[in-house]
Short mmCIF file of C-alpha atoms in Angstrom, two decimals:
data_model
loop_
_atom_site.label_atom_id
_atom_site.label_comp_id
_atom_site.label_asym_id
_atom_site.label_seq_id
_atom_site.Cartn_x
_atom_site.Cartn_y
_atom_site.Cartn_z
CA UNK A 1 -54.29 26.95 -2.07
CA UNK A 2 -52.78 30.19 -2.00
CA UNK A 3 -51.74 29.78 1.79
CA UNK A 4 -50.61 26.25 1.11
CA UNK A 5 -47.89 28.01 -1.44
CA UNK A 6 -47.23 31.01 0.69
CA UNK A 7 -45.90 28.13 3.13
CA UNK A 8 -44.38 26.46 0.82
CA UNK A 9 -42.37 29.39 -0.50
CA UNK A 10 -41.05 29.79 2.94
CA UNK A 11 -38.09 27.77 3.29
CA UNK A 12 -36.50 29.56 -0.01
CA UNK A 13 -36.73 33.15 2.07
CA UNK A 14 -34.56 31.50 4.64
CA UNK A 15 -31.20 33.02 4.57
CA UNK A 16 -29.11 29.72 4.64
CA UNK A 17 -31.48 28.02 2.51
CA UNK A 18 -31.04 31.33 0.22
CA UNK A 19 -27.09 30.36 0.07
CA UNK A 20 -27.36 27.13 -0.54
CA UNK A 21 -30.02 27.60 -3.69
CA UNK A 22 -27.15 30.01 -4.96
CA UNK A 23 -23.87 28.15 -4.82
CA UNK A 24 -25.75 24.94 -5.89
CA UNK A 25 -27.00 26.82 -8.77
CA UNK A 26 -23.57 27.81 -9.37
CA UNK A 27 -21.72 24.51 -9.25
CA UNK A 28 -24.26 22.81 -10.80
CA UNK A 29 -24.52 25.37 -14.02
CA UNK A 30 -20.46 25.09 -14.27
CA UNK A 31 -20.73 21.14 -13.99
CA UNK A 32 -23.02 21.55 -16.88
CA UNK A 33 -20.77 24.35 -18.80
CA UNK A 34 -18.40 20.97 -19.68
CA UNK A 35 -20.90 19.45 -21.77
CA UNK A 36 -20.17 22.65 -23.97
CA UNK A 37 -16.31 22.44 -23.43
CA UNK A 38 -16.32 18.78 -24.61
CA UNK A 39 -18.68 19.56 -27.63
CA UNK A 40 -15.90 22.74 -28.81
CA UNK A 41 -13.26 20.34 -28.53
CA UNK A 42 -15.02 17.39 -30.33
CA UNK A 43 -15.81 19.76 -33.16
CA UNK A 44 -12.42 21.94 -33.69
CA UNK A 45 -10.32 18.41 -33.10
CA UNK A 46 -13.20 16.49 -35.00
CA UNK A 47 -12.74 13.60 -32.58
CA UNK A 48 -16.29 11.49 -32.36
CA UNK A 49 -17.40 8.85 -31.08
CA UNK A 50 -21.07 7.77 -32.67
CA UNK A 51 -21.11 6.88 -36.43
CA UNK A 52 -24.06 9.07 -36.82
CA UNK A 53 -21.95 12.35 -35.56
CA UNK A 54 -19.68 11.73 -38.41
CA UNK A 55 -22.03 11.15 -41.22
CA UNK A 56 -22.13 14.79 -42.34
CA UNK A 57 -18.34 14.10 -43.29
CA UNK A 58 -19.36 11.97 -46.32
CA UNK A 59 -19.33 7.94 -46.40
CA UNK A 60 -16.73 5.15 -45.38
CA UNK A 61 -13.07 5.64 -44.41
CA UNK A 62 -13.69 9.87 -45.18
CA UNK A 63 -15.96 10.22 -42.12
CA UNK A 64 -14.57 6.58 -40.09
CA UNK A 65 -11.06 8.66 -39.50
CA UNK A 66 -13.12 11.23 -36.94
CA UNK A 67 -14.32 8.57 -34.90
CA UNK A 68 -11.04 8.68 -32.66
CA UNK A 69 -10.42 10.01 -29.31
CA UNK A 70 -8.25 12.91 -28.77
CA UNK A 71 -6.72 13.99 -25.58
CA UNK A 72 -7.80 17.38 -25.36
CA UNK A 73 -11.84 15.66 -25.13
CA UNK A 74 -10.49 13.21 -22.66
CA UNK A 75 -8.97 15.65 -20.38
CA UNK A 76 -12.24 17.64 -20.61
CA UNK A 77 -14.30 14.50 -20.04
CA UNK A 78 -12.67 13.38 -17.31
CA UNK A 79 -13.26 17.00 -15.67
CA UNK A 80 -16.50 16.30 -16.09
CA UNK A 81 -16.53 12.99 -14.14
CA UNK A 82 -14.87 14.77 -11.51
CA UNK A 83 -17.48 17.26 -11.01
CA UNK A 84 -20.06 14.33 -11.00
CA UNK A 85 -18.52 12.71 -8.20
CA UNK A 86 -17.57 15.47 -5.80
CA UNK A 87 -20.57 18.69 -6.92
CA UNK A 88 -23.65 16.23 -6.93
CA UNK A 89 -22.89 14.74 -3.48
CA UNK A 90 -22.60 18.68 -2.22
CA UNK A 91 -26.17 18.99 -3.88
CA UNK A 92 -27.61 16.54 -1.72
CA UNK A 93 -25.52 16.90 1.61
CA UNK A 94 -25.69 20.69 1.22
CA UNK A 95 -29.17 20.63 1.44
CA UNK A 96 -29.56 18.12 4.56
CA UNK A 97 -26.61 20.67 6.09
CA UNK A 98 -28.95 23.96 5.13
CA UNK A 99 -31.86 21.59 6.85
CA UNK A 100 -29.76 20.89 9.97
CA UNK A 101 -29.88 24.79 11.18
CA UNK A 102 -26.04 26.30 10.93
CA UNK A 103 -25.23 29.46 11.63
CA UNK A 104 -25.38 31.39 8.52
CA UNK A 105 -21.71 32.66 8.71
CA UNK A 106 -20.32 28.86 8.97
CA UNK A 107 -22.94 27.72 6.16
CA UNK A 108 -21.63 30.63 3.77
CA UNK A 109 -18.19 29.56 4.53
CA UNK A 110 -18.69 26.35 3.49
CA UNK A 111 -20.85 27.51 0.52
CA UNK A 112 -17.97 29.50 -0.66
CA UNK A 113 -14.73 27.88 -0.12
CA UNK A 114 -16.52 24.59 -2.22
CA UNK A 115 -17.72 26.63 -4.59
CA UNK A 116 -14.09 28.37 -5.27
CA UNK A 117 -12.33 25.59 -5.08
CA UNK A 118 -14.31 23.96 -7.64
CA UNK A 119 -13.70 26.58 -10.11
CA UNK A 120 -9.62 26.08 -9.23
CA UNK A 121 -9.95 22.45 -9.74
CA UNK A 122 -11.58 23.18 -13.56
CA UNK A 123 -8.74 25.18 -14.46
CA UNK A 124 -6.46 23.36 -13.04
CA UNK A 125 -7.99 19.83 -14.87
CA UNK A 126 -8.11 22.35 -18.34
CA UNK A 127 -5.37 24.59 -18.61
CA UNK A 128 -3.72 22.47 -17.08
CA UNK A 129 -2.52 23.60 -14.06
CA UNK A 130 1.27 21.74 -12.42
CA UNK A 131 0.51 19.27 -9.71
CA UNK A 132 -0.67 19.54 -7.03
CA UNK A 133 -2.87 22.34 -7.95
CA UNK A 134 -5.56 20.13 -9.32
CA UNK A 135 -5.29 17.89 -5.89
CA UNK A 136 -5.26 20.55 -3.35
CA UNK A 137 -8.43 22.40 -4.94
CA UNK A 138 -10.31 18.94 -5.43
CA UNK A 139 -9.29 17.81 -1.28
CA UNK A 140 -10.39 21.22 -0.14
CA UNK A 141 -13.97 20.81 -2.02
CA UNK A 142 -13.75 17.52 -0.49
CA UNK A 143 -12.95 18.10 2.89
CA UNK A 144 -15.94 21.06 2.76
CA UNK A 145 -18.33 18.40 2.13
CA UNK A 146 -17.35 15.83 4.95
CA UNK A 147 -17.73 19.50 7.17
CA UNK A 148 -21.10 19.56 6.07
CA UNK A 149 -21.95 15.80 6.83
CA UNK A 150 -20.09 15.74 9.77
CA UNK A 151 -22.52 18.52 11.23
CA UNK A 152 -25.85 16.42 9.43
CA UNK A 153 -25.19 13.41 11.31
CA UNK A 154 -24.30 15.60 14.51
CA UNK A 155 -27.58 16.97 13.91
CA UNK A 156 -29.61 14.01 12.87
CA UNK A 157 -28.18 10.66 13.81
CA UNK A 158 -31.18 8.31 13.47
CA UNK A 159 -30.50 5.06 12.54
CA UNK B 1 -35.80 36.06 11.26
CA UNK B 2 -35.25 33.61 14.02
CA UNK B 3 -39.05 32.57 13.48
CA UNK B 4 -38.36 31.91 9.60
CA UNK B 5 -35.46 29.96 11.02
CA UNK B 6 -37.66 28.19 13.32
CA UNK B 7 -39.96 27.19 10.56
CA UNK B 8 -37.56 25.92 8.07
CA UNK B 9 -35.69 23.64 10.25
CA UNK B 10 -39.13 22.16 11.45
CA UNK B 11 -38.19 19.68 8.58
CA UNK B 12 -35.42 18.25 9.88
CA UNK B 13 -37.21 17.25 13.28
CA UNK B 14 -39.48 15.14 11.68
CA UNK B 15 -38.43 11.83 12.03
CA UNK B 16 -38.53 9.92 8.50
CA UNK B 17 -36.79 13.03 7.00
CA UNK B 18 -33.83 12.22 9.92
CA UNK B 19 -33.56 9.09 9.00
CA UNK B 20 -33.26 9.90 5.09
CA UNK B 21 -30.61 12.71 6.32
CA UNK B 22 -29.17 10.17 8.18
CA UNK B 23 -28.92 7.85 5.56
CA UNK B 24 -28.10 10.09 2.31
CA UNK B 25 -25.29 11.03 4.24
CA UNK B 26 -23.92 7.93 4.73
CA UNK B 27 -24.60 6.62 1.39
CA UNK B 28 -22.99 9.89 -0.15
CA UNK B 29 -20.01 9.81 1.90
CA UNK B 30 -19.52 5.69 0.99
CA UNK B 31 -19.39 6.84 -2.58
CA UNK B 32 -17.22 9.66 -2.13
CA UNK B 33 -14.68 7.14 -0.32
CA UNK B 34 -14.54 5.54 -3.89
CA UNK B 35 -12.21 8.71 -5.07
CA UNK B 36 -9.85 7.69 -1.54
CA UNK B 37 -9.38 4.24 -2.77
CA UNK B 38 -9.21 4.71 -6.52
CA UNK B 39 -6.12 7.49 -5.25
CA UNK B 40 -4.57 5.19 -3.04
CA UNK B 41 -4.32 2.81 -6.34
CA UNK B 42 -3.63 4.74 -8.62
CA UNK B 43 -0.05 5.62 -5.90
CA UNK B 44 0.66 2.57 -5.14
CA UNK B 45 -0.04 0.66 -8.25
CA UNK B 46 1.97 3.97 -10.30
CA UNK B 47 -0.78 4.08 -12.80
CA UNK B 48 -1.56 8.00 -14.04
CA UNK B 49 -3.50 8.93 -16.89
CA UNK B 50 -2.56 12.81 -16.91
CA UNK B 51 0.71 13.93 -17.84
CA UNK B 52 0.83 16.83 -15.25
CA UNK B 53 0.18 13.92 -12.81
CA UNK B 54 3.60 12.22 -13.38
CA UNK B 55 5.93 15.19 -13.82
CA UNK B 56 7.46 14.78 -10.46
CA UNK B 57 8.74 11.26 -11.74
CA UNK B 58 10.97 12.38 -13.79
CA UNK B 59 11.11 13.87 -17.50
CA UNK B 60 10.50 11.53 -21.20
CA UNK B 61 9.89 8.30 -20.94
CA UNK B 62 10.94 7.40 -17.07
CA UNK B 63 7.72 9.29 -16.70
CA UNK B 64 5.27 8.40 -19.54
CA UNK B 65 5.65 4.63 -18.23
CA UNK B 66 3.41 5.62 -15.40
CA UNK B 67 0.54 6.82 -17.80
CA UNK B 68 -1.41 3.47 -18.08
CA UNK B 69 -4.27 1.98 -16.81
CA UNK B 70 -4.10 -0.88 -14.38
CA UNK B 71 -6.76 -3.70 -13.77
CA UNK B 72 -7.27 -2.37 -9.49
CA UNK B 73 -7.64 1.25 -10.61
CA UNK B 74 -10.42 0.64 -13.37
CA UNK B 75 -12.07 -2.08 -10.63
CA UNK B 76 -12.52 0.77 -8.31
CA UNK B 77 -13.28 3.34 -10.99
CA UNK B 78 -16.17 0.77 -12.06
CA UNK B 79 -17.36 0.79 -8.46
CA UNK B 80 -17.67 4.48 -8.06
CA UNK B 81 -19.84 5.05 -11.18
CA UNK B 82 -22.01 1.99 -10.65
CA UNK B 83 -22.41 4.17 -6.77
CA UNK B 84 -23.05 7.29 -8.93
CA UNK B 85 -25.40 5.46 -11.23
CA UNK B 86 -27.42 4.38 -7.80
CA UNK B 87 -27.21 6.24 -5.08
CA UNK B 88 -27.67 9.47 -6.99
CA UNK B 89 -31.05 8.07 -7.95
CA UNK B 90 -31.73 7.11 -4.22
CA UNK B 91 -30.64 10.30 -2.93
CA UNK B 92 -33.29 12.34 -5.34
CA UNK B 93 -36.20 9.97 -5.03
CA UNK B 94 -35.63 9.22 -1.02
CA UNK B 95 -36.28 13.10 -0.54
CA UNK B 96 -39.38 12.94 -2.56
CA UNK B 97 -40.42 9.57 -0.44
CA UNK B 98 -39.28 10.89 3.07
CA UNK B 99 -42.17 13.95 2.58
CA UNK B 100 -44.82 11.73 0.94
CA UNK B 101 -45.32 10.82 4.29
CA UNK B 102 -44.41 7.05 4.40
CA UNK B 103 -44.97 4.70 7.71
CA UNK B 104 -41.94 5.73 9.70
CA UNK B 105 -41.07 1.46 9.89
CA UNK B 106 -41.18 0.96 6.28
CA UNK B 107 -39.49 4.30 5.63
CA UNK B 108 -36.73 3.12 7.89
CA UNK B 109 -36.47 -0.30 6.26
CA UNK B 110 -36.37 0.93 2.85
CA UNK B 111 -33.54 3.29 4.06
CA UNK B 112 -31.61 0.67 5.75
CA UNK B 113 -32.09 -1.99 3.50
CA UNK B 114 -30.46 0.23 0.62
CA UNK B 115 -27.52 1.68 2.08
CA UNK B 116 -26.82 -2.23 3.20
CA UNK B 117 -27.20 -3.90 -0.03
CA UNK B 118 -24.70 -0.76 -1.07
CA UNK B 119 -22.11 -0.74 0.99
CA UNK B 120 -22.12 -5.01 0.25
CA UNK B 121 -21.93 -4.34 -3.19
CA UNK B 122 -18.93 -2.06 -2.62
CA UNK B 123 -17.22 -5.43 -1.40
CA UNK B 124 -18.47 -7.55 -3.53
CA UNK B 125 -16.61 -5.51 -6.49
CA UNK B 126 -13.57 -4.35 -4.62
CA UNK B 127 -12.53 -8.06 -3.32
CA UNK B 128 -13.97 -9.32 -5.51
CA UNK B 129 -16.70 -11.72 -3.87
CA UNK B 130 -17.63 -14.14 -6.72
CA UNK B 131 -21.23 -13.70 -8.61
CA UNK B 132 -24.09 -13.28 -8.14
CA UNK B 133 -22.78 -11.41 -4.76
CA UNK B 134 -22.55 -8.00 -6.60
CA UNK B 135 -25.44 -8.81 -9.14
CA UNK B 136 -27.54 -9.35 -6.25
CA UNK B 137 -26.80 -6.50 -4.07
CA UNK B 138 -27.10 -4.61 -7.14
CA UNK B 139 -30.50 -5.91 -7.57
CA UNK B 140 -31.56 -5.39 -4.21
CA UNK B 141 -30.79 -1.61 -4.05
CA UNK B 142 -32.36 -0.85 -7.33
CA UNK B 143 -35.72 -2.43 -6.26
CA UNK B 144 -35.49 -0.37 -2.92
CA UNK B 145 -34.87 2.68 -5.15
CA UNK B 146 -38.08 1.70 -7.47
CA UNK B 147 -40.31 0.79 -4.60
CA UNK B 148 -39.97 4.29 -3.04
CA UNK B 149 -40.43 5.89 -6.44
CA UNK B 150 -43.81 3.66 -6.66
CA UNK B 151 -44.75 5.67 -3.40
CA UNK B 152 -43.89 8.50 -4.60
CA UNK B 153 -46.29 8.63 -7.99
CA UNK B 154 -48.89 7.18 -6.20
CA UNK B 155 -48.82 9.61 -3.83
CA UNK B 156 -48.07 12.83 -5.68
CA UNK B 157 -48.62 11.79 -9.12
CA UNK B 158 -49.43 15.27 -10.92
CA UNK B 159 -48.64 15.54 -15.18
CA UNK C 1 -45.47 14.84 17.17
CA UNK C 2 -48.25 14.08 14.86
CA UNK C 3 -48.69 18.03 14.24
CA UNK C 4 -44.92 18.12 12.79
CA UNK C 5 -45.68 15.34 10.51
CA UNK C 6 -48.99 17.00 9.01
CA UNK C 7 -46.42 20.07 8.68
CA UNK C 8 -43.80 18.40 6.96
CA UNK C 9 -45.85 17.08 4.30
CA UNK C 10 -47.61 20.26 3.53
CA UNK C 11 -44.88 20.77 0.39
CA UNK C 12 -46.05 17.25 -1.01
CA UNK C 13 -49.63 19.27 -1.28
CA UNK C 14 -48.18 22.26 -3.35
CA UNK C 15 -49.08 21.75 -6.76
CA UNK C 16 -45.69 22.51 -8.42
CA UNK C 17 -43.44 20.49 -5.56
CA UNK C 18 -45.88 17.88 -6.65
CA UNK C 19 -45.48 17.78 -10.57
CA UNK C 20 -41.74 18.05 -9.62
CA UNK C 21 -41.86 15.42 -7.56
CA UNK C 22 -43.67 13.48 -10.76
CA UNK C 23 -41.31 14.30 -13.47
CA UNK C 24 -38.05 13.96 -11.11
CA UNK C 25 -39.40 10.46 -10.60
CA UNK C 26 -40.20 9.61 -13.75
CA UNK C 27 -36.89 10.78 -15.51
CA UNK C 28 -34.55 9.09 -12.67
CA UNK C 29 -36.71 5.87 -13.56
CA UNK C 30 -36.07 6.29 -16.85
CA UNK C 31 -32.09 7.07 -16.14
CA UNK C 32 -32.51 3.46 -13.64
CA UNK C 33 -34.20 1.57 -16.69
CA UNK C 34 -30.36 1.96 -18.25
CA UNK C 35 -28.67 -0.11 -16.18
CA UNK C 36 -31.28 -3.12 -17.35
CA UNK C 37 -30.83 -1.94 -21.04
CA UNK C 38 -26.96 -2.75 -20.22
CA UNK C 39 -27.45 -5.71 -18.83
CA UNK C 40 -29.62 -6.80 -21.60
CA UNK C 41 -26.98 -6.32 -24.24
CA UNK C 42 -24.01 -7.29 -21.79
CA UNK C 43 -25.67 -10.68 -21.24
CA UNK C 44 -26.99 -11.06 -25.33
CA UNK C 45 -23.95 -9.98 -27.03
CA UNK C 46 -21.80 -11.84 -23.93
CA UNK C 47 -19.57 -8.57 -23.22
CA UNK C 48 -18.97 -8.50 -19.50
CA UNK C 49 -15.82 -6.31 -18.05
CA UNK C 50 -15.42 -8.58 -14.75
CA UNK C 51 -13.18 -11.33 -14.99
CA UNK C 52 -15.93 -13.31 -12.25
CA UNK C 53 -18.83 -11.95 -14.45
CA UNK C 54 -17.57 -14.71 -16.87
CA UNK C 55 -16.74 -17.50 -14.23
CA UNK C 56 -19.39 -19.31 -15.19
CA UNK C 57 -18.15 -19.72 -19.00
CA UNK C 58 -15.47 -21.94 -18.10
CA UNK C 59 -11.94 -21.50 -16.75
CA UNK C 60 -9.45 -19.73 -19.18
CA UNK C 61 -9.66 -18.98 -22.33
CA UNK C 62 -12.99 -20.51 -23.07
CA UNK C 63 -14.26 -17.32 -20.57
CA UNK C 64 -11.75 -14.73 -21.61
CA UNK C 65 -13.01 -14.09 -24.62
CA UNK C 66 -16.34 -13.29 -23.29
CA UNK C 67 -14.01 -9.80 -21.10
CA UNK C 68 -14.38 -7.71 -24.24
CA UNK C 69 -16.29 -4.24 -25.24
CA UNK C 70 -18.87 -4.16 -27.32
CA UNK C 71 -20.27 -1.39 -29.51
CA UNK C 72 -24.02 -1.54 -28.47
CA UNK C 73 -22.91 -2.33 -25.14
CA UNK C 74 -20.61 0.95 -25.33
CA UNK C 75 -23.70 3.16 -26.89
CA UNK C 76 -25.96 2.44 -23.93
CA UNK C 77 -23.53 3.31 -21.71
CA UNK C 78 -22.62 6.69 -23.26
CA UNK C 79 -26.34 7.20 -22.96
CA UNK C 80 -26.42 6.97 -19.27
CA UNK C 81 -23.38 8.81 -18.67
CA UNK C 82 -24.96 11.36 -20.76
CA UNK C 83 -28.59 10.99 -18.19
CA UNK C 84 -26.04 11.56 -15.36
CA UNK C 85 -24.43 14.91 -16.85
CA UNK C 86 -28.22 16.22 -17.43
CA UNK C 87 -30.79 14.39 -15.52
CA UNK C 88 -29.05 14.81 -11.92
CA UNK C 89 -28.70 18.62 -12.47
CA UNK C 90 -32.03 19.07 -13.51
CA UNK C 91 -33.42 17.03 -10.25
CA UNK C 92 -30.82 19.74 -7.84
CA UNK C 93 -31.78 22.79 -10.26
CA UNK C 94 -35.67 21.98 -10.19
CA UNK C 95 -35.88 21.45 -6.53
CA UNK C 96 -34.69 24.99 -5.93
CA UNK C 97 -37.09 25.85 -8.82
CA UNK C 98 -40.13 24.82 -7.28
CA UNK C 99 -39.63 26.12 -3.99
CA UNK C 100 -38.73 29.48 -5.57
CA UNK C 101 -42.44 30.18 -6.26
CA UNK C 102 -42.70 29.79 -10.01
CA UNK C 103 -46.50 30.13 -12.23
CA UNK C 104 -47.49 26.40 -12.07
CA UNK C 105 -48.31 26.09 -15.47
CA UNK C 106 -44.60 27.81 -16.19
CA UNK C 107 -43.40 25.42 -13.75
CA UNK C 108 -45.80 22.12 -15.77
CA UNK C 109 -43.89 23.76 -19.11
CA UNK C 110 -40.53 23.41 -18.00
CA UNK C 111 -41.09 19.86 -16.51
CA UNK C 112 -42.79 18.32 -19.43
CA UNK C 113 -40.19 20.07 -21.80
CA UNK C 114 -37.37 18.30 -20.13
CA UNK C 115 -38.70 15.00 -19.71
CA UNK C 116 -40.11 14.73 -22.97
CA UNK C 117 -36.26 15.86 -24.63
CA UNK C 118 -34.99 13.33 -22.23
CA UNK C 119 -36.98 10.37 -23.21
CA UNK C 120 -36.88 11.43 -27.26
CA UNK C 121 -32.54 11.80 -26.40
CA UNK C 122 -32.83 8.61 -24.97
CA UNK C 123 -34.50 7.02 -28.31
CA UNK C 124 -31.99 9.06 -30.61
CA UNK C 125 -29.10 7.45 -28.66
CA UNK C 126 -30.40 4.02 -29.10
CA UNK C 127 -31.87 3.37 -32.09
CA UNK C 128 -29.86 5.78 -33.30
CA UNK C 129 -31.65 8.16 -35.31
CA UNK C 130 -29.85 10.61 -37.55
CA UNK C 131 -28.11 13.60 -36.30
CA UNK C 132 -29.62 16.37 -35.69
CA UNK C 133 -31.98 14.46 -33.14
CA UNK C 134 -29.65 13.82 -30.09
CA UNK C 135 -28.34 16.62 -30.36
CA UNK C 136 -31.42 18.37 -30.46
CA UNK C 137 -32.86 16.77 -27.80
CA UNK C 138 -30.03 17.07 -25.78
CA UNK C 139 -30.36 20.94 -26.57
CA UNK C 140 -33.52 21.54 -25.22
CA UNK C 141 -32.94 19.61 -22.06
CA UNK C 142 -30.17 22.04 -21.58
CA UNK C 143 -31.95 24.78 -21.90
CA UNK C 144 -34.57 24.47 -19.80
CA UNK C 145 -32.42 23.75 -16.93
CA UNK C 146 -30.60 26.36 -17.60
CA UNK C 147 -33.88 28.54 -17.31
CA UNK C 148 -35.30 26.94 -13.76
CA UNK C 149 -31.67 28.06 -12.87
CA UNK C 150 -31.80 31.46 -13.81
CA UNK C 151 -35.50 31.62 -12.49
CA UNK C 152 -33.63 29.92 -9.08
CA UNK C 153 -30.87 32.72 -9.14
CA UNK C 154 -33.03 35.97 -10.21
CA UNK C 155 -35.48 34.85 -6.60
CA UNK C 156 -32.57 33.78 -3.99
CA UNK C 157 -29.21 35.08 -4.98
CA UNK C 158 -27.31 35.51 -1.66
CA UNK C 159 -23.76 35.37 -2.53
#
């Protein structure tokens, strides 16, 4: 078995591969850093949204006040959404683009510039930023990704 | 290197994992369309929900008019989470079910027979087609998505 | 071509690819099964969002009263939002995990952890149960992806 894993192992000591593990990593562990973001600003504003979040506040129209929605938790929320729709399709088309044999230069490239400009979009959405700061930094992470599937379906086409 | 290279793009060449490539990255880049159309709305329709976003329109109230929500913008918005709520799922499990080593034919129609039923769907809710249009291509994609998984456990199935 | 197959499928053999293949099924079933548990309460407590997802009712106001939110409705669907933000990293983040070469029974730990959080966050949500339980649950899912990533970064980080 221990061959079996040795082979298995192999595609992570790939230097493209390597990238894309990284910057996914990345992304994906910022994506998740809004969950935290939203939870500050649901507890400093106390702006809930389940009854049983509020209960600790005492009973009736005491506790019923928090459940509101606040525009600080919005804004962060709808951050969130953004990175939903535009990191988790890099996941998956990064990896068929890491598959698809780029030159490592290109693939880091493309690694980076999505990566950075999905940091720039999050403070752009939070701080916030004046337009179009938010738009350029989400259509350059966009564009990146339609590089990458551009080059899988190049690679790949098989309908 | 170039041997490690060799080896880790051997994936790619095999032909249900083209197919899936081939597939995934259609089906991603369908759903990432959602963001073009719910932008092109959201401009033509003048409905904003961030602040920053109107600013160019002026200053007080000729700008906060623009900060609503309109029925076309929330349609599409629907749309793209119901195709986040999916294809996400069919993304994750059609890797898993591409290298269990399916019959190439059925691998192929289960590919094909999801990313149709999708991009119908997508239709069906932006025209809108009346019912049970989207409830059934709804319904046909999610039993695609659960027949792979099926394949999937039975073939791997390790707790 | 037969030979690439057999190669391609060796990672299905690997014993922690396969119990990550298992538990990524089993908790984007689970994520799936919330779509039904929508439509179950959408169609029993007759709260649809659609103006054709009410056609049926009757023309006018007879069927408009049917396009309204509902509060269980609303609660299931915070739930799957909530499988989205945590789930769908956890299926990127544990790919890269398992092909970084972790101790199976490590690798079995972090799985079950996660799933088993997932499915208890899932049952705090929608009974509900008293705070502290979702957000308990919702903790320790966290976590652990949060340590496959750290695993994912300390083996491949290529910046």
């Amino acid at each position: 078995r221990s061959g079996e894993m040795a082979k298995s192992t192999q595609l992570i000591d790939n230097e493209v591969f390597r990238a894309y593990a990284t910057y996914t990593a990345i992304v994906l562990m910022k994506m998740k850093l809004m969950s935290l973001v939203t939870a500050y600003y649901r507890l400093t504003r106390k702006a809930f949204v389940n009854p049983e979040d509020v209960a600790s506040f005492g009973k009736g129209d005491s506790a019923k006040k928090y459940l509101r929605t606040d525009p600080d938790v919005e804004r962060v929320r709808r951050g969130h959404l953004n990175d939903l729709e535009n990191i988790v399709p890099f996941v998956g088309i990064g990896l068929l683009y890491a598959l698809s044999g780029p030159e490592p230069s290109t693939a880091l490239l493309h690694f980076r510039i999505f990566t950075g400009a999905r940091i720039l979009h999050t403070f752009a959405y939070l701080i916030p930023l004046p337009q179009p700061s938010r738009a350029l930094s989400w259509a350059v992470g966009y564009a990146v990704t339609f590089s990458m599937a551009y080059k899988v379906l190049k690679t790949v086409l098989l309908l």
